Coordinates of C-alpha atoms in Angstrom, one line a residue:
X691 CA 111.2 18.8 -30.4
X692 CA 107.8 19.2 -31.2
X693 CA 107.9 22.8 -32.4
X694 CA 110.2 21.7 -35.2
X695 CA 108.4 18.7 -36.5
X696 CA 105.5 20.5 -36.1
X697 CA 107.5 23.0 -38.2
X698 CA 109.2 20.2 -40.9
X699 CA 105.5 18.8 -41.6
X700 CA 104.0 22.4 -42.6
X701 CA 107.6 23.3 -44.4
X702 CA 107.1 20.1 -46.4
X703 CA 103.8 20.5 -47.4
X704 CA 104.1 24.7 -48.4
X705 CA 106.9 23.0 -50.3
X706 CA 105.2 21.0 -52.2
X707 CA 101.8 23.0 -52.9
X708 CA 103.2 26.8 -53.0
X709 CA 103.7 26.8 -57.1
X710 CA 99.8 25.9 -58.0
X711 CA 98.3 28.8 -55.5
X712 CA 101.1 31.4 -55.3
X713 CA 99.1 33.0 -57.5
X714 CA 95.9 32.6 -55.7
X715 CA 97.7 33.9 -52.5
X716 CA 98.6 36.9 -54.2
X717 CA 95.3 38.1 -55.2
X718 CA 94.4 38.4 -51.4
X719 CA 97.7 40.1 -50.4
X720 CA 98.0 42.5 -53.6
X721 CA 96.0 45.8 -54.2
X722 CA 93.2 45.4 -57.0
X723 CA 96.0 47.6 -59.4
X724 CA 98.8 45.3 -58.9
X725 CA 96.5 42.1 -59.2
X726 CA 95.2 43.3 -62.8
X727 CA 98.8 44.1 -63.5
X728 CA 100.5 42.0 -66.4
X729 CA 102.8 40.2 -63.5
X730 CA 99.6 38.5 -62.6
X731 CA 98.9 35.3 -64.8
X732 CA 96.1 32.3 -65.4
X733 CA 96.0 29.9 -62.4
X734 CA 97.5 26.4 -63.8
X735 CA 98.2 23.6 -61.8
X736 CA 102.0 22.9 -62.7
X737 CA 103.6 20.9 -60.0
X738 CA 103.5 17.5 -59.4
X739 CA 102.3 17.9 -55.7
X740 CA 99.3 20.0 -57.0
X741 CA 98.1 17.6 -60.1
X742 CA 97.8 14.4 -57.4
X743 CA 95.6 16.7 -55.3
X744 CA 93.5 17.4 -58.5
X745 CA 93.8 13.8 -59.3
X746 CA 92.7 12.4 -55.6
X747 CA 89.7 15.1 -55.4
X748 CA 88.8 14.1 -58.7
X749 CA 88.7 10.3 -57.5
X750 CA 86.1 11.5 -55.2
X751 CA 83.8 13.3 -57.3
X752 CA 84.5 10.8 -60.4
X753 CA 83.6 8.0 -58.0
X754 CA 80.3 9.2 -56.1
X755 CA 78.2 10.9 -59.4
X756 CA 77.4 7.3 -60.4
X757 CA 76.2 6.4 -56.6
X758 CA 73.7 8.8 -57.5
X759 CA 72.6 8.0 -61.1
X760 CA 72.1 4.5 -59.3
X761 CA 70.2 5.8 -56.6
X762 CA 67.4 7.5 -59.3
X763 CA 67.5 4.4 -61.0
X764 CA 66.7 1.6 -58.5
X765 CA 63.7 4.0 -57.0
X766 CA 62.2 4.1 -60.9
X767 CA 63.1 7.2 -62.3
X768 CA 63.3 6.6 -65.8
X769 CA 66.9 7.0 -66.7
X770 CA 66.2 9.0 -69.6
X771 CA 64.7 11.6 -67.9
X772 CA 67.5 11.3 -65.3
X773 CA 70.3 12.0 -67.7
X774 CA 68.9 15.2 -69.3
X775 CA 69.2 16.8 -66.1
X776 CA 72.4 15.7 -65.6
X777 CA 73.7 17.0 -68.7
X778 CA 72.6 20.4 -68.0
X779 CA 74.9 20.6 -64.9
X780 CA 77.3 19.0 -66.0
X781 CA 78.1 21.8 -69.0
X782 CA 77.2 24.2 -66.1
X783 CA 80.0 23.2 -64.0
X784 CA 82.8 23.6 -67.2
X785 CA 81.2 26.7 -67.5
X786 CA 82.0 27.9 -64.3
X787 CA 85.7 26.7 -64.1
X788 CA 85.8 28.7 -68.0
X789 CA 84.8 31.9 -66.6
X790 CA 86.8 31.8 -63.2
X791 CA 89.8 30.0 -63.5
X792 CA 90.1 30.4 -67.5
X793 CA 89.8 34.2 -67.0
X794 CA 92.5 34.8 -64.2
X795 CA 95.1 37.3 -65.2
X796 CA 94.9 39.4 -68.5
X797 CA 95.4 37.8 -71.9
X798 CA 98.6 37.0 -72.8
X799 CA 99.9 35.6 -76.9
X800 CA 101.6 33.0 -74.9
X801 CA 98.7 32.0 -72.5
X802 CA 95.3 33.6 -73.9
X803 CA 92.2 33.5 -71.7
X804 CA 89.4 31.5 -72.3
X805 CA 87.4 34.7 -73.8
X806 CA 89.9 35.1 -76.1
X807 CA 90.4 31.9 -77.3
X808 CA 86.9 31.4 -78.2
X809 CA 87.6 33.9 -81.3
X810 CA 90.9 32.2 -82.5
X811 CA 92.0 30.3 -85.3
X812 CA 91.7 26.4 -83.0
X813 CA 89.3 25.0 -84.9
X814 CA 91.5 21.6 -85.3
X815 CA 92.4 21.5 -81.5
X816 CA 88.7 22.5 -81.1
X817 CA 87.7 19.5 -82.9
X818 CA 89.7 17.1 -81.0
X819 CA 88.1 18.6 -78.0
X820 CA 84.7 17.9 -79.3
X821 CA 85.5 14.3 -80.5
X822 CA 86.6 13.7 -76.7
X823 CA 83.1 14.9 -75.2
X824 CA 81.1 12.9 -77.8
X825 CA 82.9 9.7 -76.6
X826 CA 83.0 10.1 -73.4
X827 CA 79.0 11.3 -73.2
X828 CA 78.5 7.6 -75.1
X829 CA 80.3 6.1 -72.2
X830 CA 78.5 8.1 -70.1
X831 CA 74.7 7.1 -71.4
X832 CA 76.0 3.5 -71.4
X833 CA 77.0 3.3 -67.6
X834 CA 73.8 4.1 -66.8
X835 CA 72.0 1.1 -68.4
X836 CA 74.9 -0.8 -66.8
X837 CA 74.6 -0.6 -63.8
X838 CA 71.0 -1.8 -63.4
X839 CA 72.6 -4.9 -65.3
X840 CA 75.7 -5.7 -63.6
X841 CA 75.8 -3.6 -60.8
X842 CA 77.4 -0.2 -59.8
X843 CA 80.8 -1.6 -58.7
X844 CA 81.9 -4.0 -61.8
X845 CA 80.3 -1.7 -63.9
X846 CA 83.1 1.1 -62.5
X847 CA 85.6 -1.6 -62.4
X848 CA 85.4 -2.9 -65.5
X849 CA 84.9 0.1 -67.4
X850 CA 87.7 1.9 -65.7
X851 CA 90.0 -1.0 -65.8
X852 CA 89.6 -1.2 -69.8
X853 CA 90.2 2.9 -70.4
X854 CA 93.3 2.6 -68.2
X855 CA 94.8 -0.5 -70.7
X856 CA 93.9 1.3 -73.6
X857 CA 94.1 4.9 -72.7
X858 CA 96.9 5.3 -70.5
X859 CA 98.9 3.3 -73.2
X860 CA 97.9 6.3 -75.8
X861 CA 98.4 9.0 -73.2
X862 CA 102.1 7.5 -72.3
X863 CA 103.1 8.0 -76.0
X864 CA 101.3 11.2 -76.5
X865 CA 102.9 13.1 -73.9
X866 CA 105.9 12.0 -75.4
X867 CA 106.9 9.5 -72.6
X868 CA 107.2 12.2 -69.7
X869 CA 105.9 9.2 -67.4
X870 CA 108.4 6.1 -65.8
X871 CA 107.2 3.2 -68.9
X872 CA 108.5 0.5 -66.2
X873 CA 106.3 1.8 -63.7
X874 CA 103.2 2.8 -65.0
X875 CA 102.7 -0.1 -67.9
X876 CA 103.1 -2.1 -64.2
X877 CA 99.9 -0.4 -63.5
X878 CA 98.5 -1.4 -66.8
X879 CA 98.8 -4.7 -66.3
X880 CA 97.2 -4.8 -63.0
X881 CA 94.5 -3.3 -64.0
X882 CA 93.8 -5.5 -66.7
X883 CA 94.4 -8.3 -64.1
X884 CA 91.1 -6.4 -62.0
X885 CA 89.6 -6.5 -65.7
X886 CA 89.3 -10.7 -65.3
X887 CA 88.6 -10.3 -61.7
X888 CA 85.6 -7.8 -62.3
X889 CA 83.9 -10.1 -64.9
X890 CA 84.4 -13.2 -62.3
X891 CA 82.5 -11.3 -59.3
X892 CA 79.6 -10.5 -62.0
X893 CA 79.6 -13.9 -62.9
X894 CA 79.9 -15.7 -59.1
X895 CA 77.5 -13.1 -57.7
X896 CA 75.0 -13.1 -60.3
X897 CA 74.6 -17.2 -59.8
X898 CA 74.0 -16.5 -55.9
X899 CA 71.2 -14.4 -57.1
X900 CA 69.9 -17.0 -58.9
X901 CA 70.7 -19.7 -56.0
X902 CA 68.8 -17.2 -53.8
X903 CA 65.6 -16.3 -56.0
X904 CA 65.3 -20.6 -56.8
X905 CA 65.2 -21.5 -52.6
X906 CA 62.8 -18.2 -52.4
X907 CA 60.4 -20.0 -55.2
X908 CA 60.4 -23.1 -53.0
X909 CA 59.6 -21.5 -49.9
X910 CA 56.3 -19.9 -51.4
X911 CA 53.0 -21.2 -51.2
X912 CA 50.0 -19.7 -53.6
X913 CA 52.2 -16.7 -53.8
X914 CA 52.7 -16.0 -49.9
X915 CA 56.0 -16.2 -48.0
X916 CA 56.2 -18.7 -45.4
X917 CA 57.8 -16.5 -43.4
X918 CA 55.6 -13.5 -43.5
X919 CA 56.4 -11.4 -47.0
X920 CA 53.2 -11.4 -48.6
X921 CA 53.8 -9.7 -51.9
X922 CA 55.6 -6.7 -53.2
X923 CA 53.8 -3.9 -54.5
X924 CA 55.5 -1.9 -57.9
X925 CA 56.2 1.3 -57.0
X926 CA 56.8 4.5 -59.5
X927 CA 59.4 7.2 -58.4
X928 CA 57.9 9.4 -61.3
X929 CA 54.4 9.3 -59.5
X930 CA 56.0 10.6 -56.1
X931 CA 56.1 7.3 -54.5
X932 CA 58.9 5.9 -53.1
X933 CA 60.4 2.2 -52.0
X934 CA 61.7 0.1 -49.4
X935 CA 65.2 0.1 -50.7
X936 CA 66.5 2.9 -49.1
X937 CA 63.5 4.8 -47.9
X938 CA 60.4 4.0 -45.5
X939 CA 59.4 2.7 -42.4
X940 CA 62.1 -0.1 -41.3
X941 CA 59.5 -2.6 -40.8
X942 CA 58.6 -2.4 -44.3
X943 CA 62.2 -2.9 -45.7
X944 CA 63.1 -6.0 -46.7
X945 CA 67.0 -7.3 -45.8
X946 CA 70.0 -6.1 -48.3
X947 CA 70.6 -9.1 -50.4
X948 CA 67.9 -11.7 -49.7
X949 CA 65.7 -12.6 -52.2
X950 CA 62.8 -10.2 -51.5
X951 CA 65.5 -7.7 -52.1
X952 CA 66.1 -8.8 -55.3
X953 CA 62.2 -9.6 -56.2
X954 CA 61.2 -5.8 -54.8
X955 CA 64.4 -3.7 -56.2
X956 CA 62.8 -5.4 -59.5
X957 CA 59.8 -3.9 -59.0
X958 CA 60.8 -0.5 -58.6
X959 CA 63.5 -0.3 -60.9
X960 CA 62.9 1.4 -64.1
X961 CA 65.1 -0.9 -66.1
X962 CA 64.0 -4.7 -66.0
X963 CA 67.2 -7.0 -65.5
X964 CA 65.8 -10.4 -63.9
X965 CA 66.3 -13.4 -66.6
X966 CA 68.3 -11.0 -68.1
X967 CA 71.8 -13.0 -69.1
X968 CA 75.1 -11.5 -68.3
X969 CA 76.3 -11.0 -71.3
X970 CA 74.0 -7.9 -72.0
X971 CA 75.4 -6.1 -69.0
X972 CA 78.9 -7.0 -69.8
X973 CA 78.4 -6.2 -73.6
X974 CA 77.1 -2.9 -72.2
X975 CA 80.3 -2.0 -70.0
X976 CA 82.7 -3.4 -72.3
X977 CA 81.5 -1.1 -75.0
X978 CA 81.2 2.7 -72.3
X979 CA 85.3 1.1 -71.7
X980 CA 86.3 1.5 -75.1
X981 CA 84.6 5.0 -75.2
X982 CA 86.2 5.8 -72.1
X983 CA 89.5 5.0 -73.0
X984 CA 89.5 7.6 -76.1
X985 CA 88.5 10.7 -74.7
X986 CA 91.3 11.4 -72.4
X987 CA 93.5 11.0 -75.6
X988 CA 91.6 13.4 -77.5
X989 CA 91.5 16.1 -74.6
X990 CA 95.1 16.0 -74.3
X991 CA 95.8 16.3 -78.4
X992 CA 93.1 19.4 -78.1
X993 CA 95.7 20.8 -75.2
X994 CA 98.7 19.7 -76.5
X995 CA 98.6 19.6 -80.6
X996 CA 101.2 16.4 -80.3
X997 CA 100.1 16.1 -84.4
X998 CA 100.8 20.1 -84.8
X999 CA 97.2 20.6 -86.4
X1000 CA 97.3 24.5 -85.6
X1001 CA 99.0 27.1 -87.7
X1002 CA 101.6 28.9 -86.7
X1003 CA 101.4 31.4 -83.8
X1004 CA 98.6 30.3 -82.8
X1005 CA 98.6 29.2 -79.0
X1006 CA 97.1 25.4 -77.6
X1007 CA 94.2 25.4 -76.2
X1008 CA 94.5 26.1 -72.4
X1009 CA 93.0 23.4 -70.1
X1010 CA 89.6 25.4 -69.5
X1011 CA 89.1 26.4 -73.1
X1012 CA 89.4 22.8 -73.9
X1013 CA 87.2 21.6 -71.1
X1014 CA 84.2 24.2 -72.6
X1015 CA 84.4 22.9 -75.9
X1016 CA 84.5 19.3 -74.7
X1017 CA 81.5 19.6 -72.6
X1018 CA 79.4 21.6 -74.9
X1019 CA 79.8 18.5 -77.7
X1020 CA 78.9 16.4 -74.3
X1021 CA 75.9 18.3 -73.8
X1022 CA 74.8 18.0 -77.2
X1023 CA 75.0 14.3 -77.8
X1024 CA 73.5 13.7 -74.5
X1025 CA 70.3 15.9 -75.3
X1026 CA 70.1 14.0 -79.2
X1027 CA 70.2 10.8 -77.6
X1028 CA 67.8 10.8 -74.6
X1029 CA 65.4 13.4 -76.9
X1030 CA 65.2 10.1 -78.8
X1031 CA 64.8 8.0 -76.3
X1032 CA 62.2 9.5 -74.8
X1033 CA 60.0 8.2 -77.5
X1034 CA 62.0 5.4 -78.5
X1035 CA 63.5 3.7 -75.3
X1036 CA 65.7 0.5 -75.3
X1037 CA 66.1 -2.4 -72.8
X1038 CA 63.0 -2.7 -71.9
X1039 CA 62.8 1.2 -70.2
X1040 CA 59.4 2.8 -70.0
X1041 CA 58.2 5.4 -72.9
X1042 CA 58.2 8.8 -72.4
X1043 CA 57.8 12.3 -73.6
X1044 CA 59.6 15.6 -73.2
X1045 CA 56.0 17.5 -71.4
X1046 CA 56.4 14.4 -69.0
X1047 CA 60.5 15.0 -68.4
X1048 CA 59.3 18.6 -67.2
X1049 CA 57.0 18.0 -65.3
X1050 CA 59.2 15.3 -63.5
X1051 CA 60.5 16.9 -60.0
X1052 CA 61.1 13.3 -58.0
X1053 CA 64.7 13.1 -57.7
X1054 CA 65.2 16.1 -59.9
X1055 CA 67.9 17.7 -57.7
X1056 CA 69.9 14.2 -57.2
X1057 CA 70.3 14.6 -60.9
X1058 CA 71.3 18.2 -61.7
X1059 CA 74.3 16.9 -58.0
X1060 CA 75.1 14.5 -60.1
X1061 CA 75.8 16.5 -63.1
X1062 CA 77.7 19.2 -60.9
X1063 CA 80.0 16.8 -59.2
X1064 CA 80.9 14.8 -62.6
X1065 CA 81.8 18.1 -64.4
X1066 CA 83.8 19.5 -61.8
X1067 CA 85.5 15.9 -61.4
X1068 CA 86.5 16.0 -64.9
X1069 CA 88.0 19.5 -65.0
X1070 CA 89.9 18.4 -62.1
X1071 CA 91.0 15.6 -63.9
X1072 CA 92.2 17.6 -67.1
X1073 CA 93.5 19.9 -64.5
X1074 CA 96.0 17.3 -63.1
X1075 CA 96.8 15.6 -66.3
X1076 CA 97.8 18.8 -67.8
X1077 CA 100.8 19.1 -65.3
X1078 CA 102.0 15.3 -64.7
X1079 CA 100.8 13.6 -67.8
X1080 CA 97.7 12.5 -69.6
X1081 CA 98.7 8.7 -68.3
X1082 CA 98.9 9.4 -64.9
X1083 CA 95.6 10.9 -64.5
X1084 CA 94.7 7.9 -65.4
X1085 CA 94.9 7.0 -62.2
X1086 CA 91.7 8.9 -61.3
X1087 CA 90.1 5.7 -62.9
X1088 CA 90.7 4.4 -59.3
X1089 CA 86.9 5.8 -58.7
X1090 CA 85.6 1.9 -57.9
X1091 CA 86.9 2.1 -55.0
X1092 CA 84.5 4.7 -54.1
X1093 CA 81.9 3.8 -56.1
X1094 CA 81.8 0.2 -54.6
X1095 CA 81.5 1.7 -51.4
X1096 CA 78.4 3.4 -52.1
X1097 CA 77.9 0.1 -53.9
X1098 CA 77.9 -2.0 -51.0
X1099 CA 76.3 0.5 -48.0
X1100 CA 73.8 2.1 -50.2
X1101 CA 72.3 -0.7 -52.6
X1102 CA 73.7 -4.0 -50.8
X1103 CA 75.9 -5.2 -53.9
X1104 CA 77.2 -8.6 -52.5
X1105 CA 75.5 -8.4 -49.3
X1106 CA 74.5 -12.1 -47.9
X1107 CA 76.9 -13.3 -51.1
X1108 CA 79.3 -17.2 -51.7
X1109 CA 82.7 -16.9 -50.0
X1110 CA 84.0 -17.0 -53.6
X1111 CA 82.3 -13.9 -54.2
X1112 CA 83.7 -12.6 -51.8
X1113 CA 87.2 -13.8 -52.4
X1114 CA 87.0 -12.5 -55.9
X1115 CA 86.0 -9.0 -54.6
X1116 CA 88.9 -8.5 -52.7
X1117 CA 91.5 -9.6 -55.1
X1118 CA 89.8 -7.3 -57.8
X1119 CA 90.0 -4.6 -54.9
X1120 CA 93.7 -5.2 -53.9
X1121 CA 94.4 -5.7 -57.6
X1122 CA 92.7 -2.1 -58.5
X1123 CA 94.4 -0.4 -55.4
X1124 CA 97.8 -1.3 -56.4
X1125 CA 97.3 -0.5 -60.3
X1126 CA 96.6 3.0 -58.6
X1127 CA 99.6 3.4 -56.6
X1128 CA 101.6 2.3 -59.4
X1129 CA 100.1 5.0 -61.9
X1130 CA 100.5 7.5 -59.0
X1131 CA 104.2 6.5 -58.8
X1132 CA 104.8 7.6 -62.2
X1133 CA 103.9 11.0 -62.5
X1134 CA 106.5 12.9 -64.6
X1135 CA 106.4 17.0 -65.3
X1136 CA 105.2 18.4 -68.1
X1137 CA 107.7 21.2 -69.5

């Protein structure tokens, strides 16, 4: 009995998977002539089995490159400086997925490599491409002042929740309605639901910072603790120091979520947020939402040419073609913007210069991960889109869930928190997880 649900279970999953890496399998079974014969074609993900293992893996990556954006930020590296580095990975990695997956196979008219591509006639799918990676680096850059003002797990929340009401509701007509409309705009509305939640944790957890840091002020006497917290030194992560927050000695840490917490990860931080009101932050996320929710719509018009833009003959943009154009216009907006801000910073971050970015190695390789892991989190979510709809990748936006993890256990987010903090964070949790399912649960198949 064993033996044959041992041998169901593997039937099932071969079942499921075989399509996306039949192809794959073959170049390790074939001679090198019969794998550059023309039988052999570009690896595409094309059942529905393979794009939710894209999607889930891209959930992961999509969910822990913020973790570590945070990370730089809260030990003082200036976020400028931070984001360059990123940016340069994070073309890297569509590079990489351009000239291995995109180049599978020989060039077909019907399915052109990316080499070949790049000398076409695309221009207008090109363009839509471009568009996509200008508005999502936008989002990107404005994450990253986010979180220092509301936090890594509303900001995610909050942001995500927004593209998925906006952006899955463009995708869903776009792909020409290859997704379930009852089941997915179910989704929809819970995540707008986690939308309301989101800005209600921010809101109850930033008045238990304030209830924390007012008892602190009473307990101090000529600018001594009374209970043995003298004073907290600033510390600069640019100079090669390092803080209490998540490095040192563990007598010299102070306790997630106390006020000395708060008062030290102040002092270390590269962006000032304390006095700070909410609505900055919120402003902030609201507005890296909106630019979220647009560039998954223009990736899958540059893919798909739903507003036939492209002469005839001419082929759509494969997935990787796409994906190098969109992180190239990506790359480029990021380097423009933090260039600038490098001698003209905003909220309050520290001034800098480019000989001072390069000569900045603290945290260096954090940033060029983070870069990596985003860029190969975004092909993968392309990747998945591309087979079971633009809309149900979506789903991808589920990366809260991972990023409040590294949320709570790496920065203490909500530690020592109200019960109605609490409350509110699970029902904007169980809120987000069941938005996801419900996305999930809609995949279609793209023809």
């Amino acid at each position: 009995m064993s033996s044959l649900l041992a041998h169901f279970m593997t039937s099932s999953f071969v079942y499921g998977c075989q399509k996306d890496y039949w192809s794959l399998t073959k170049l390790a079974v074939f001679s090198p002539e019969r794998v550059l014969s023309s039988r052999f074609k570009m690896y595409m993900v094309e059942s529905k089995g393979g794009a939710i293992a894209c999607m889930l893996f891209s959930l992961l990556l999509l969910g822990t490159w913020p973790a570590l954006l945070t990370l730089l930020e809260r030990r003082g590296r200036l976020p400028q400086h931070t984001y360059l580095d990123y940016s340069i990975t994070n073309l890297l990695a569509a590079v990489i997925i351009a000239l291995t997956l995109g180049q599978f196979g020989p060039s077909t008219p019907e399915r052109p490599n990316f080499l070949t591509q790049l000398s076409q006639d695309n221009w207008p799918s090109v363009l839509f491409a471009m568009a996509g990676g200008m508005v999502l680096s936008l989002g990107n850059l404005s994450t990253q002042y986010a979180f220092a003002f509301v936090g890594l797990s509303v900001t995610e929340v909050v942001s995500a929740s927004i593209t998925v009401v906006i952006g899955t509701t463009l995708n869903y007509y776009l792909d020409d309605k290859i997704n379930k409309a009852e089941i997915l705009f179910s989704g929809v509305a819970c995540f707008l639901v986690a939308v309301c939640l989101g800005s209600a944790v921010h809101s109850s957890n930033n008045a238990d910072n304030k209830t924390k840091l007012d008892n602190y002020s009473n307990d101090c006497k000529d600018g001594v603790r009374t209970n043995g917290v003298t004073s907290f030194k600033p510390t600069n992560f640019n100079q090669g120091g390092t803080n209490g927050l998540e490095d040192g000695d563990a007598s010299e840490k102070t306790k997630f979520g106390t006020a000395a917490f708060l008062i030290e990860l102040e002092n270390t931080r590269s962006i000032k947020v304390l006095g700070k009101g909410t609505l900055i932050g919120l402003t902030i996320t609201f507005f890296a939402g909106i630019c979220f929710s647009m560039f998954s719509p223009a990736f899958n018009l540059a893919t798909n040419d739903q507003w036939h833009t492209l002469k005839d003959g001419v082929p759509h943009l494969t997935v990787y073609t796409a994906f190098f154009y969109f992180s190239c216009f990506c790359f480029i907006i990021a380097m423009v913007l933090n260039l600038t801000f490098l001698y003209y910073p905003i909220l309050n971050a520290p001034k800098s210069s480019f000989t001072a970015y390069l000569n900045d190695w603290n945290g260096r390789g954090w940033a060029l991960l983070a870069g990596l892991v985003c860029g190969f989190g975004n092909g993968l979510q392309f990747m998945g889109g591309q087979a079971a709809g633009y809309a149900a990748a979506d789903a991808v936006q589920a990366l809260p869930l991972v990023s409040t993890f590294w949320g709570v256990m790496l920065f203490g987010e909500y530690r020592r928190s109200s019960r109605k903090t609490y409350t509110l964070l699970a029902g904007m949790l169980l809120m987000f997880t069941a938005a996801v399912a419900i996305l999930m649960a809609s995949s279609g198949h793209r023809k």
